[in-house]
């Protein structure tokens, strides 16, 4: 098992697809830094008034891509579903078409291969989703001071991890990126499941994007906050102006695990590739 995981991770992290996804995501994070952060440095004290307790100088919390609503985070919320699948999510399909899977079945290592493939897909999806946010945060920290949220700056009082945001904004950013990492990996599992049936690589890469966008739109206007929180885009919208809920996250987690990696493992083991 360990040898197979190392092989799959090597293939995943040395492939041009992951580099392409990180480049595209990095350009988005860099674009926000150039277009939004650098021009605002000269206005760092514009919002600060000594006599107003709620006023603060320009800071990382407000200025980075995940801090407040901005065009780049809106774009990220949409394209992240493609960044997730580009690196390695279609690799099972390409392995099957290339005959690699037949050789693995003959050696009796199919179950180990499927598990290793799941680990590699999960990891690369998480990395490609988090990279643009992490890059932008680090660049912004070179220009602005780190100041914790105060209750006047919170985008929504029901947002996830807001108590942590008030105490330590960097810890909040790390925790939220970890959440994005996990759900990015789970969404990539949908592509693995689809690759069991698809006859086209483009379908494997694009269908999770369509599923996430369409399903998100279907529940976005529900009057029930739990149902509304099932819009998967909310997980990746860091400013949390319209946040999801913990119950919604738990439901999404279970559904994605079952429809993704569990289905892939169960159906994949039974699949005849000879």
XYZ file of C-alpha atoms in Angstrom:
274
model
C 0.000 0.000 0.000
C 2.719 2.462 1.004
C 4.668 1.864 -2.206
C 1.566 2.391 -4.329
C 0.708 5.629 -2.515
C 4.240 6.942 -3.055
C 4.017 6.123 -6.755
C 0.671 7.875 -7.167
C 1.754 10.929 -5.172
C 4.909 11.188 -7.273
C 2.886 11.010 -10.485
C 0.387 13.551 -9.176
C 2.816 16.154 -7.843
C 5.248 15.903 -10.755
C 2.597 16.146 -13.445
C 2.155 19.208 -15.622
C -1.563 19.323 -14.808
C -0.960 20.271 -11.162
C 1.547 22.919 -12.221
C -1.020 24.294 -14.671
C -3.740 24.485 -12.016
C -1.387 26.155 -9.529
C -0.261 28.624 -12.193
C -3.837 29.587 -13.050
C -4.809 29.900 -9.395
C -1.610 31.757 -8.586
C -2.309 34.274 -11.346
C -5.696 34.972 -9.781
C -4.136 35.538 -6.353
C -1.416 37.692 -7.898
C -3.972 39.710 -9.876
C -5.773 40.658 -6.668
C -2.471 41.664 -5.072
C -1.521 43.885 -8.018
C -4.959 45.366 -8.715
C -6.350 45.701 -5.188
C -3.641 45.464 -2.528
C -0.780 47.550 -3.932
C -2.980 50.557 -4.901
C -4.567 50.604 -1.428
C -1.225 50.888 0.400
C -1.172 54.649 -0.150
C -4.572 54.857 1.591
C -3.629 52.803 4.631
C -4.667 55.521 7.104
C -7.747 56.806 5.262
C -10.210 54.818 7.369
C -8.546 55.473 10.708
C -9.884 58.120 13.103
C -8.451 58.219 16.647
C -11.775 59.323 18.114
C -13.757 56.436 16.595
C -13.237 53.131 18.371
C -14.349 51.028 15.421
C -11.897 52.601 12.959
C -8.666 50.805 12.050
C -5.761 51.339 9.699
C -5.588 49.349 6.505
C -4.746 45.768 7.356
C -4.416 42.220 6.077
C -7.843 41.274 7.399
C -9.597 43.738 5.117
C -7.175 43.742 2.202
C -6.359 40.150 1.270
C -8.399 38.253 -1.300
C -10.404 36.369 1.317
C -11.012 39.350 3.568
C -13.767 41.350 1.939
C -15.960 41.011 -1.147
C -13.933 41.658 -4.315
C -13.979 40.610 -7.992
C -11.152 38.098 -7.610
C -12.793 36.102 -4.808
C -16.001 36.026 -6.860
C -14.048 34.545 -9.772
C -12.272 32.108 -7.457
C -15.603 30.892 -6.098
C -16.519 29.752 -9.621
C -13.256 28.531 -11.163
C -12.082 26.643 -8.074
C -14.165 23.645 -9.171
C -12.044 23.420 -12.316
C -8.798 23.996 -10.424
C -9.778 21.036 -8.246
C -10.221 18.550 -11.093
C -7.448 19.623 -13.475
C -4.441 18.236 -11.539
C -5.204 14.518 -11.185
C -8.935 13.804 -11.034
C -9.019 12.356 -14.564
C -5.967 10.136 -14.028
C -8.029 6.995 -13.364
C -9.788 7.495 -16.680
C -6.487 7.994 -18.532
C -4.919 4.996 -16.754
C -7.881 2.860 -17.775
C -7.670 3.988 -21.389
C -3.896 3.479 -21.486
C -4.150 -0.090 -20.185
C -2.282 0.616 -16.949
C -5.217 -0.621 -14.886
C -5.123 -4.008 -16.632
C -1.521 -4.547 -15.554
C -2.406 -3.644 -11.963
C -5.332 -6.087 -11.903
C -3.103 -8.879 -13.207
C -0.671 -8.243 -10.329
C -3.547 -8.340 -7.832
C -3.001 -4.783 -6.590
C -6.294 -3.242 -7.675
C -7.595 -2.331 -4.210
C -4.253 -0.778 -3.242
C -4.204 1.159 -6.504
C -7.704 2.559 -5.965
C -6.870 3.656 -2.413
C -3.603 5.256 -3.535
C -5.377 6.991 -6.403
C -7.929 8.408 -3.952
C -5.186 9.778 -1.690
C -3.337 11.417 -4.591
C -6.484 12.978 -6.060
C -7.555 14.298 -2.649
C -4.159 15.864 -1.944
C -3.675 17.537 -5.324
C -7.207 18.944 -5.295
C -6.677 20.475 -1.862
C -3.332 21.985 -2.818
C -4.634 23.541 -6.033
C -7.659 25.023 -4.240
C -5.722 26.529 -1.327
C -2.648 27.754 -3.220
C -4.108 31.011 -4.667
C -5.489 32.023 -1.267
C -2.270 31.206 0.573
C -0.143 33.027 -2.008
C -2.339 36.117 -1.841
C -2.368 36.110 1.969
C 1.423 35.906 2.165
C 1.865 38.683 -0.403
C -0.643 40.911 1.389
C 1.193 40.398 4.686
C 4.241 42.041 3.107
C 2.240 45.242 2.631
C -0.189 45.520 5.550
C -0.101 44.847 9.293
C -1.980 41.898 10.752
C -4.884 43.143 12.863
C -7.533 40.823 14.272
C -11.147 41.281 13.292
C -13.274 43.362 15.581
C -17.025 42.880 15.732
C -17.589 45.866 13.450
C -15.618 44.201 10.629
C -17.291 40.800 10.672
C -18.991 40.091 7.328
C -21.768 38.106 9.025
C -22.302 37.393 12.705
C -23.285 33.799 11.833
C -20.135 33.131 9.801
C -18.060 30.047 10.578
C -15.186 30.342 13.050
C -15.906 34.007 13.791
C -14.925 33.675 17.450
C -11.516 32.512 16.275
C -11.317 35.386 13.780
C -11.675 37.918 16.590
C -8.966 36.237 18.680
C -6.402 35.346 15.990
C -7.028 36.216 12.360
C -4.098 34.163 11.030
C -5.323 31.071 12.871
C -8.772 31.750 11.406
C -7.338 31.928 7.874
C -5.419 28.670 8.375
C -8.479 26.859 9.731
C -10.679 28.116 6.911
C -8.108 27.105 4.301
C -7.984 23.661 5.912
C -11.770 23.476 5.478
C -11.399 24.419 1.813
C -8.626 21.823 1.421
C -10.885 19.055 2.732
C -13.934 19.934 0.642
C -11.832 20.458 -2.471
C -10.494 16.946 -2.018
C -13.997 15.569 -1.536
C -15.307 17.255 -4.675
C -12.425 15.744 -6.638
C -13.741 12.373 -5.476
C -16.853 13.007 -7.569
C -14.642 13.137 -10.647
C -13.139 9.775 -9.693
C -16.612 8.251 -9.449
C -17.591 9.742 -12.788
C -14.433 8.370 -14.398
C -15.770 4.856 -13.776
C -18.434 5.507 -16.410
C -17.202 8.376 -18.600
C -15.841 7.865 -22.090
C -14.451 11.367 -22.388
C -11.774 13.099 -20.308
C -13.486 16.469 -20.684
C -16.616 15.070 -19.015
C -14.591 13.875 -16.030
C -12.983 17.301 -15.597
C -16.032 19.489 -16.204
C -19.032 17.601 -14.814
C -18.167 18.200 -11.109
C -18.050 21.925 -11.959
C -21.537 21.754 -13.472
C -22.904 19.641 -10.611
C -21.606 22.077 -7.984
C -22.819 25.193 -9.794
C -26.281 23.863 -10.657
C -26.931 22.257 -7.261
C -25.777 25.436 -5.556
C -28.228 27.527 -7.551
C -31.097 25.165 -6.776
C -30.765 25.618 -3.003
C -29.344 29.149 -2.822
C -32.720 30.863 -2.429
C -34.292 28.476 0.070
C -35.814 30.001 3.187
C -34.229 27.282 5.324
C -30.646 28.228 6.324
C -29.529 24.580 6.432
C -30.803 23.895 2.914
C -29.422 27.225 1.712
C -26.089 26.314 3.277
C -25.877 23.215 1.071
C -24.756 25.465 -1.795
C -21.182 24.191 -2.033
C -19.944 27.549 -3.365
C -20.448 29.007 0.106
C -17.630 26.824 1.452
C -15.179 28.459 -0.953
C -16.446 32.023 -0.459
C -14.013 33.109 2.242
C -15.581 36.528 3.050
C -18.691 34.612 4.224
C -21.138 37.406 3.496
C -23.722 34.621 3.114
C -22.247 31.757 5.149
C -23.050 28.078 5.285
C -23.858 26.276 8.549
C -22.150 23.475 10.463
C -25.150 21.206 9.880
C -24.965 21.910 6.149
C -21.241 21.118 6.167
C -21.860 17.786 7.873
C -24.517 16.859 5.305
C -22.261 17.883 2.428
C -19.366 15.932 3.932
C -21.359 12.701 4.186
C -22.885 13.049 0.709
C -19.556 13.829 -0.958
C -17.747 10.980 0.800
C -20.432 8.455 -0.162
C -20.894 9.647 -3.739
C -17.176 10.128 -4.254
C -14.536 7.946 -2.659
C -16.798 5.262 -1.148
C -18.571 4.687 -4.451
C -15.264 4.786 -6.314
C -13.716 2.134 -4.073
C -16.744 -0.184 -3.999
C -17.583 0.059 -7.695
C -13.956 0.207 -8.765
C -13.059 -3.079 -7.065
C -15.916 -4.829 -8.887
C -15.190 -3.207 -12.234
C -14.005 -5.567 -14.958
C -11.125 -4.018 -16.892
C -9.730 -7.147 -18.561
